[in-house]
Amino acid sequence: VGAQKRLELDVALADSKGAGKHGTGKSNADFLKKIVSSGTLTDKMASMMLMVQEAPMHRLRVLDALIKMAERKGKREQALALDTLKDLFVNQLLPTRKLRYFHEIASASHSGSGGEQAEKEAVFWFFEDALKKRFAGFVASLESATHDPLVHVRSKSVRMAFDLLRTVPEQEAAMLFMLVNKLGDPDKKVASSAMHLLNRLLTEHPAMKGVVAAEVQRLMFRPNVSEKAKHYATAFLAQVMLSHRDGMLARSMLSSYLALFRQAIANKDFDSKTLTAILTGINRALPYVGTAEEAA
C-alpha cells in the first residue's frame, strides 16, 4: 500500500510538471481524455504508445485504457490495441526474465536498506507487480481473440501468440496453450498455420520439445475434442524430430499413438489421414523408445 501511494504521488508530481512532451502542465487524466475523445483511432494508439514509452511507471492508466480497448470484441480498436500492447510489452516493458508479484520480490529480497532507499525499491516492486497483472490482462484479451468469428482475426491472434511465445518468457504456458488449442480450429488454414508455427517454435527453441509435445498430447485426449484436432495434433507429433536423448519423450508419444489407435478401433472410426499420421508417428518413435532409461 505504501509503495502504491508513493507511486501515485510520483505520478501526480510528474503530471503537474507536464511529464514528457505531452504533459504541458495538464494532468495525465485530462490528456488521456482528450486523445480518447478526438482524433483518428490510429493517432490515438500512436499517442498512447508514446506516452507509455516516455514514462512507463507513470502511465499505468494508459496501459489500462489500452487493455480495455483490447477487450472490445469485433471492433477495429481491439486489433489496434492488441498490436500496440504487444509492441509495448515486447520492445519496452518486459524484462528478459519472468515478472514477479510484489510479495514474491519482497520475500526474496535480502536488502537491508531502510528509509528513502527502501521506499524507492518498494515502488519498483509495485510497478513490476502491476506490470505482471496487466500483461496477464492483455494475454486474456488475446486468448479471447483466438475464438473470434472472423478467420483473419483468429489467424492474426495465433501469429501474435507465437511471436510472444518465442520472444518473452512471461505467460509462456498460456501462450503455448493458445497455439496448441488452434490445432483444433474449425478453419483448415488456421489449424495448418498453428501446426506450422509450432514446428517453427521447435526449430528455434528445440529445448521446448518436451513441453510442447506434452501440451499437444493433452489436447488429443481432452473430452469432446474434435477429430480434426486429433488429426492435426497427431500429424504435428509425427513431425517432431527425435534423437537418442529423447527416449522418455518417444515412449510417451508412442503411448499416445497407441491409445488413439485403440480409440479408433473401439469407436469404429477410422479417418485415413489420422491413421496414416499415427502409423508414421509410431515408426518414427520406435527407434528411440529403448533409450528412455538413458534419457532419465
Coordinates of C-alpha atoms in Angstrom, one line a residue:
V1 CA 0.0 0.0 0.0
G2 CA 2.8 2.4 0.9
A3 CA 4.6 1.7 -2.4
Q4 CA 1.3 2.3 -4.3
K5 CA 0.8 5.7 -2.6
R6 CA 4.4 6.7 -3.3
L7 CA 4.0 5.9 -7.0
E8 CA 0.7 7.8 -7.1
L9 CA 2.4 10.8 -5.6
D10 CA 5.2 10.5 -8.2
V11 CA 2.6 10.3 -11.0
A12 CA 0.8 13.4 -9.6
L13 CA 4.1 15.3 -9.4
A14 CA 5.1 14.3 -12.9
D15 CA 1.6 15.4 -14.2
S16 CA 1.8 18.7 -12.5
K17 CA 5.2 19.4 -14.1
G18 CA 4.0 18.2 -17.5
A19 CA 5.8 14.8 -17.9
G20 CA 7.3 14.2 -21.2
K21 CA 6.3 16.1 -24.4
H22 CA 2.6 15.5 -23.7
G23 CA 2.3 16.9 -20.2
T24 CA 2.4 20.7 -21.0
G25 CA 1.1 21.4 -17.5
K26 CA -2.0 19.3 -17.9
S27 CA -2.8 16.2 -16.0
N28 CA -2.3 12.8 -17.4
A29 CA -6.1 12.1 -16.9
D30 CA -7.0 15.2 -18.9
F31 CA -4.7 14.4 -21.8
L32 CA -5.9 10.8 -21.9
K33 CA -9.5 12.0 -22.0
K34 CA -8.6 14.4 -24.8
I35 CA -6.9 11.8 -27.1
V36 CA -9.6 9.2 -26.5
S37 CA -12.4 11.7 -27.5
S38 CA -10.7 13.2 -30.6
G39 CA -8.5 12.3 -33.5
T40 CA -8.3 9.2 -35.6
L41 CA -8.1 5.7 -33.9
T42 CA -4.5 5.3 -35.3
D43 CA -3.5 8.7 -33.9
K44 CA -4.9 7.7 -30.5
M45 CA -2.9 4.5 -30.5
A46 CA 0.3 6.2 -31.5
S47 CA -0.2 8.9 -28.8
M48 CA -0.9 6.4 -26.1
M49 CA 2.1 4.3 -27.1
L50 CA 4.4 7.3 -27.0
M51 CA 3.0 8.3 -23.5
V52 CA 3.9 4.9 -22.1
Q53 CA 7.3 4.8 -23.8
E54 CA 8.2 8.2 -22.3
A55 CA 7.3 7.4 -18.7
P56 CA 6.3 3.7 -18.2
M57 CA 5.9 3.9 -14.4
H58 CA 3.7 6.9 -14.6
R59 CA 1.4 5.6 -17.4
L60 CA -0.3 2.6 -15.9
R61 CA -3.6 4.2 -16.5
V62 CA -2.8 4.5 -20.2
L63 CA -2.0 0.7 -20.2
D64 CA -5.3 0.1 -18.5
A65 CA -7.1 2.1 -21.2
L66 CA -5.4 0.1 -24.0
I67 CA -6.3 -3.2 -22.3
K68 CA -9.9 -2.1 -22.1
M69 CA -9.8 -1.4 -25.9
A70 CA -8.3 -4.8 -26.4
E71 CA -11.3 -6.4 -24.7
R72 CA -13.8 -4.9 -27.2
K73 CA -14.6 -7.9 -29.4
G74 CA -15.3 -7.4 -33.1
K75 CA -14.1 -3.8 -33.3
R76 CA -11.1 -2.4 -35.2
E77 CA -9.8 -0.8 -32.0
Q78 CA -9.4 -4.3 -30.5
A79 CA -6.9 -5.3 -33.2
L80 CA -5.0 -2.0 -33.0
A81 CA -4.9 -2.1 -29.2
L82 CA -3.6 -5.7 -29.3
D83 CA -0.9 -4.7 -31.7
T84 CA 0.1 -1.6 -29.6
L85 CA 0.2 -3.6 -26.4
K86 CA 2.3 -6.3 -28.0
D87 CA 4.8 -3.8 -29.3
L88 CA 5.0 -2.0 -25.9
F89 CA 5.4 -5.2 -23.8
V90 CA 7.9 -6.9 -26.1
N91 CA 10.0 -3.8 -27.0
Q92 CA 9.6 -1.6 -24.0
L93 CA 8.2 -3.0 -20.8
L94 CA 9.1 -6.7 -20.3
P95 CA 12.5 -7.8 -18.9
T96 CA 14.2 -10.9 -20.3
R97 CA 13.0 -12.9 -17.2
K98 CA 9.6 -13.7 -15.8
L99 CA 7.9 -10.9 -13.8
R100 CA 7.2 -11.4 -10.1
Y101 CA 4.5 -10.3 -7.8
F102 CA 5.2 -7.8 -5.0
H103 CA 5.2 -10.4 -2.3
E104 CA 7.5 -12.7 -4.2
I105 CA 10.1 -10.0 -4.7
A106 CA 9.8 -8.8 -1.1
S107 CA 10.2 -12.3 0.4
A108 CA 13.3 -12.9 -1.8
S109 CA 14.9 -9.6 -1.1
H110 CA 17.9 -9.5 1.2
S111 CA 18.1 -5.7 1.1
G112 CA 19.0 -4.3 4.5
S113 CA 18.3 -0.7 3.4
G114 CA 15.7 1.4 5.0
G115 CA 14.1 4.8 4.8
E116 CA 14.1 6.6 1.4
Q117 CA 16.1 3.8 -0.4
A118 CA 13.6 1.1 0.9
E119 CA 10.7 3.2 -0.3
K120 CA 12.2 3.6 -3.8
E121 CA 12.8 -0.2 -4.0
A122 CA 9.2 -0.9 -3.0
V123 CA 7.9 1.4 -5.7
F124 CA 9.8 -0.6 -8.4
W125 CA 8.5 -3.8 -6.9
F126 CA 4.9 -2.4 -7.0
F127 CA 5.4 -1.4 -10.6
E128 CA 6.7 -4.9 -11.6
D129 CA 3.6 -6.4 -9.8
A130 CA 1.3 -4.0 -11.7
L131 CA 3.0 -4.9 -15.0
K132 CA 2.6 -8.6 -14.4
K133 CA -1.1 -8.2 -13.8
R134 CA -1.6 -6.0 -16.8
F135 CA 0.3 -8.4 -19.1
A136 CA -2.0 -11.2 -17.9
G137 CA -5.0 -9.0 -18.8
F138 CA -3.5 -8.5 -22.3
V139 CA -3.0 -12.2 -22.7
A140 CA -6.6 -12.9 -21.7
S141 CA -7.8 -10.4 -24.4
L142 CA -5.5 -12.1 -26.9
E143 CA -6.9 -15.6 -25.9
S144 CA -10.4 -14.3 -26.5
A145 CA -9.5 -13.0 -29.9
T146 CA -8.4 -16.5 -30.9
H147 CA -12.1 -17.5 -30.7
D148 CA -13.3 -14.6 -32.8
P149 CA -15.9 -15.5 -35.5
L150 CA -13.7 -13.9 -38.2
V151 CA -11.0 -16.2 -39.6
H152 CA -8.5 -13.4 -40.2
V153 CA -8.7 -12.2 -36.6
R154 CA -8.1 -15.7 -35.3
S155 CA -5.1 -16.1 -37.7
K156 CA -3.6 -12.9 -36.6
S157 CA -4.1 -13.8 -32.9
V158 CA -2.4 -17.1 -33.4
R159 CA 0.6 -15.4 -35.0
M160 CA 0.8 -12.9 -32.2
A161 CA 0.7 -15.7 -29.6
F162 CA 3.6 -17.4 -31.5
D163 CA 5.6 -14.2 -31.6
L164 CA 5.2 -13.7 -27.8
L165 CA 6.0 -17.3 -27.0
R166 CA 9.2 -17.2 -28.9
T167 CA 10.4 -13.8 -27.6
V168 CA 9.3 -13.4 -24.0
P169 CA 9.2 -15.8 -21.0
E170 CA 6.2 -14.2 -19.3
Q171 CA 2.9 -16.2 -19.6
E172 CA 4.7 -18.9 -21.6
A173 CA 2.2 -21.6 -20.6
A174 CA -0.8 -19.6 -21.6
M175 CA 0.7 -18.7 -25.0
L176 CA 1.6 -22.3 -25.7
F177 CA -1.9 -23.4 -24.7
M178 CA -3.4 -20.8 -27.2
L179 CA -1.2 -22.0 -30.0
V180 CA -1.8 -25.7 -29.4
N181 CA -5.5 -25.1 -29.0
K182 CA -5.7 -23.7 -32.5
L183 CA -4.8 -27.1 -33.9
G184 CA -8.5 -27.8 -33.5
D185 CA -9.7 -24.6 -35.2
P186 CA -12.7 -25.2 -37.5
D187 CA -10.9 -23.4 -40.3
K188 CA -8.3 -25.5 -42.1
K189 CA -6.0 -22.5 -42.7
V190 CA -5.9 -21.6 -39.1
A191 CA -5.2 -25.1 -37.9
S192 CA -2.5 -25.6 -40.6
S193 CA -0.9 -22.3 -39.5
A194 CA -0.9 -23.3 -35.9
M195 CA 0.9 -26.6 -36.8
H196 CA 3.4 -24.7 -39.0
L197 CA 4.1 -22.2 -36.2
L198 CA 4.6 -25.0 -33.6
N199 CA 7.2 -26.5 -36.0
R200 CA 8.9 -23.2 -36.3
L201 CA 8.9 -22.8 -32.5
L202 CA 10.7 -26.2 -32.1
T203 CA 13.2 -25.2 -34.8
E204 CA 14.1 -22.0 -32.9
H205 CA 13.8 -23.5 -29.4
P206 CA 14.5 -27.2 -29.6
A207 CA 14.7 -27.4 -25.8
M208 CA 10.9 -26.8 -25.7
K209 CA 10.3 -30.1 -27.4
G210 CA 9.1 -32.0 -24.4
V211 CA 6.9 -29.2 -23.1
V212 CA 5.2 -28.6 -26.5
A213 CA 4.7 -32.3 -27.1
A214 CA 3.1 -32.7 -23.6
E215 CA 0.6 -29.9 -24.3
V216 CA -0.3 -31.4 -27.7
Q217 CA -0.8 -34.8 -26.1
R218 CA -3.2 -33.2 -23.6
L219 CA -5.2 -31.7 -26.5
M220 CA -5.5 -35.1 -28.1
F221 CA -7.3 -36.6 -25.1
R222 CA -9.4 -33.7 -24.0
P223 CA -13.1 -34.6 -23.6
N224 CA -15.1 -33.9 -26.7
V225 CA -12.1 -33.0 -28.8
S226 CA -12.8 -32.9 -32.5
E227 CA -11.5 -35.4 -34.9
K228 CA -9.8 -32.6 -36.8
A229 CA -7.9 -31.6 -33.7
K230 CA -6.8 -35.2 -33.2
H231 CA -5.6 -35.3 -36.8
Y232 CA -3.6 -32.1 -36.7
A233 CA -2.2 -32.9 -33.2
T234 CA -1.1 -36.4 -34.4
A235 CA 0.3 -35.0 -37.6
F236 CA 2.4 -32.5 -35.7
L237 CA 3.8 -35.0 -33.2
A238 CA 4.7 -37.3 -36.1
Q239 CA 6.9 -34.5 -37.5
V240 CA 8.8 -33.9 -34.2
M241 CA 12.5 -34.7 -34.7
L242 CA 13.7 -37.2 -32.1
S243 CA 17.2 -38.2 -31.0
H244 CA 18.7 -40.8 -28.8
R245 CA 18.4 -38.3 -25.9
D246 CA 14.6 -38.3 -26.3
G247 CA 13.8 -41.8 -25.1
M248 CA 11.3 -40.7 -22.4
L249 CA 9.6 -38.4 -24.9
A250 CA 9.5 -41.1 -27.6
R251 CA 7.9 -43.6 -25.1
S252 CA 5.3 -41.0 -24.2
M253 CA 4.5 -40.3 -27.8
L254 CA 4.2 -44.0 -28.6
S255 CA 1.8 -44.5 -25.8
S256 CA -0.4 -41.6 -27.2
Y257 CA -0.3 -43.1 -30.7
L258 CA -1.4 -46.5 -29.4
A259 CA -4.1 -45.0 -27.3
L260 CA -5.5 -43.1 -30.3
F261 CA -5.4 -46.3 -32.3
R262 CA -7.3 -48.2 -29.7
Q263 CA -9.9 -45.4 -29.6
A264 CA -10.4 -45.6 -33.3
I265 CA -10.9 -49.4 -33.1
A266 CA -13.3 -49.1 -30.2
N267 CA -15.4 -46.4 -31.9
K268 CA -15.1 -48.0 -35.4
D269 CA -14.0 -44.6 -36.5
F270 CA -11.1 -44.8 -39.0
D271 CA -10.0 -41.5 -40.5
S272 CA -7.4 -42.4 -43.1
K273 CA -5.3 -39.3 -42.7
T274 CA -5.2 -39.6 -38.9
L275 CA -4.4 -43.3 -39.2
T276 CA -1.6 -42.5 -41.6
A277 CA -0.2 -40.0 -39.1
I278 CA -0.5 -42.5 -36.2
L279 CA 1.5 -45.1 -38.2
T280 CA 4.1 -42.6 -39.2
G281 CA 4.5 -41.4 -35.6
I282 CA 4.8 -45.0 -34.4
N283 CA 7.5 -45.7 -36.9
R284 CA 9.4 -42.6 -36.0
A285 CA 9.2 -43.0 -32.3
L286 CA 10.0 -46.8 -32.1
P287 CA 13.8 -46.5 -32.7
Y288 CA 14.2 -44.2 -29.7
V289 CA 11.9 -45.9 -27.2
G290 CA 14.7 -48.1 -25.9
T291 CA 16.8 -45.2 -24.9
A292 CA 14.3 -44.0 -22.3
E293 CA 16.4 -45.2 -19.4
E294 CA 19.4 -43.3 -20.8
A295 CA 17.4 -40.1 -21.1
A296 CA 16.3 -40.4 -17.5

